[in-house]
Coordinates of C-alpha atoms in Angstrom, one line a residue:
X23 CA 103.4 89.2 98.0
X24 CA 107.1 89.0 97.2
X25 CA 109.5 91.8 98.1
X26 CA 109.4 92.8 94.4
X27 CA 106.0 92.5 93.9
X28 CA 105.4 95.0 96.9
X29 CA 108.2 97.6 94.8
X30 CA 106.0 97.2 92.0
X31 CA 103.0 98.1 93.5
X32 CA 104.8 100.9 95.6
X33 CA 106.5 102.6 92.2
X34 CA 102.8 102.4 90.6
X35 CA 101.3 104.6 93.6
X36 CA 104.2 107.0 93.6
X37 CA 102.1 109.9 92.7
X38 CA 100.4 110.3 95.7
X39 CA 102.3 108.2 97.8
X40 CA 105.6 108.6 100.0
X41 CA 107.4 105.3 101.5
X42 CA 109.6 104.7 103.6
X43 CA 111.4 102.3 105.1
X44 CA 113.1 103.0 108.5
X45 CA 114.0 100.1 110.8
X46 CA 115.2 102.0 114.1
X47 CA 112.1 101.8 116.4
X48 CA 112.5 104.7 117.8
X49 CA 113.3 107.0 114.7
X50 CA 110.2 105.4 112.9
X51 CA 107.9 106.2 115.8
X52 CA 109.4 110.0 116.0
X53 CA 108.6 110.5 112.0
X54 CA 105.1 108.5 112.5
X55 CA 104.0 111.1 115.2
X56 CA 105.4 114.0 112.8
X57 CA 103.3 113.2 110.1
X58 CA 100.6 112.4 112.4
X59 CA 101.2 115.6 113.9
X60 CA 100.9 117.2 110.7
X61 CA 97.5 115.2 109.8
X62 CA 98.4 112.5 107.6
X63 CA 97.3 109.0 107.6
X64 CA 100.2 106.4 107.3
X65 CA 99.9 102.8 106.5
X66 CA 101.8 100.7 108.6
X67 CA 103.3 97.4 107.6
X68 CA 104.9 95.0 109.6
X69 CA 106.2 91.4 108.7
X70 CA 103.7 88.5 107.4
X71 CA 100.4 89.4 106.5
X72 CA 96.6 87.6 105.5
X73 CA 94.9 87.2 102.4
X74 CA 90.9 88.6 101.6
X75 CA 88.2 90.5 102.6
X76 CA 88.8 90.1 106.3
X77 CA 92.5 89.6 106.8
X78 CA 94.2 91.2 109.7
X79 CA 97.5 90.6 109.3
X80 CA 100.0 93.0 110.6
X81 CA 98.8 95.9 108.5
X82 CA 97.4 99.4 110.3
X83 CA 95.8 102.6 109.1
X84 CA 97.0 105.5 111.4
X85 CA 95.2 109.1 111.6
X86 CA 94.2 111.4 113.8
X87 CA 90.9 110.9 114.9
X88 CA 90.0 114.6 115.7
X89 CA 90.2 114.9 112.0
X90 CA 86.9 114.0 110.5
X91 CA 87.8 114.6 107.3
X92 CA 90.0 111.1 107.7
X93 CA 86.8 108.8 108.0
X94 CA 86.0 109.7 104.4
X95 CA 89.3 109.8 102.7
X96 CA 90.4 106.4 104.5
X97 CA 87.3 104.9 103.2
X98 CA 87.2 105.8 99.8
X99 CA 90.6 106.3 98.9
X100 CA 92.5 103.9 100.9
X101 CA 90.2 101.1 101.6
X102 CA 88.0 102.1 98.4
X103 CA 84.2 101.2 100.6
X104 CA 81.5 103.0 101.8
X105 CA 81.6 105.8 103.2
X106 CA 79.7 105.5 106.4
X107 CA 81.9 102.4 107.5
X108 CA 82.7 103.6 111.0
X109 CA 86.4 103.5 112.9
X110 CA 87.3 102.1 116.7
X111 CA 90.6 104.7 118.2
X112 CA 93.3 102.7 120.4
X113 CA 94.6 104.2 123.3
X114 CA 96.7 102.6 126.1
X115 CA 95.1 101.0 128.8
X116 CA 96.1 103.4 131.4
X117 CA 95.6 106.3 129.5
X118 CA 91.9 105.5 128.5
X119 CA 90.2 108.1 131.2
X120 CA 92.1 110.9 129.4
X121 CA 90.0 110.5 126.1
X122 CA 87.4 108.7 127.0
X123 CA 84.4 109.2 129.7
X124 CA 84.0 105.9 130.7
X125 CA 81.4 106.5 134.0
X126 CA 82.9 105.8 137.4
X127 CA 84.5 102.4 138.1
X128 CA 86.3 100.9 140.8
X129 CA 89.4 100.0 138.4

């Protein structure tokens, strides 16, 4: 979609939307983790993206996974699917034995 096409469809989702565009790194990550924090889900955008059903393109859904109340809002609000459709957290590498039991390993 064009910029203006994306203004449009931003101004038509006003209501229960709130956008912003901030282009310092570290100031958007500090208001990401605020509203995180605060247990809302943001979409994130960044540059090109994919067409369809499938497409990946540079697009994220961010929540707070303790929060189960998320799995069902995401999915039929934001993604508008079934509800049972299940989610897979991200964590950093080296930080995966602080969520995660993942057995003993020798790495």
């Amino acid at each position: 979609p064009t910029e203006f096409q994306m203004k449009l469809a931003i101004e038509a989702a006003a209501p229960w939307i709130d956008v912003e565009t901030i282009r310092n790194d570290e100031l958007r990550i500090e208001r990401m983790v605020s509203a995180l924090d605060k247990g809302s889900v943001i979409a994130l955008y960044q540059g090109r993206s994919e067409l369809g059903p499938r497409a990946l393109g540079h697009r994220s859904i961010l929540a707070d996974p303790r929060k189960k109340s998320h799995v069902r809002f995401i999915n039929s609000v934001v993604k508008k699917r079934e509800s049972f459709r299940p989610f897979a957290p991200s964590v950093l590498a080296e930080e995966a034995r602080d969520w995660f039991d993942l057995g003993s390993s020798n790495t």
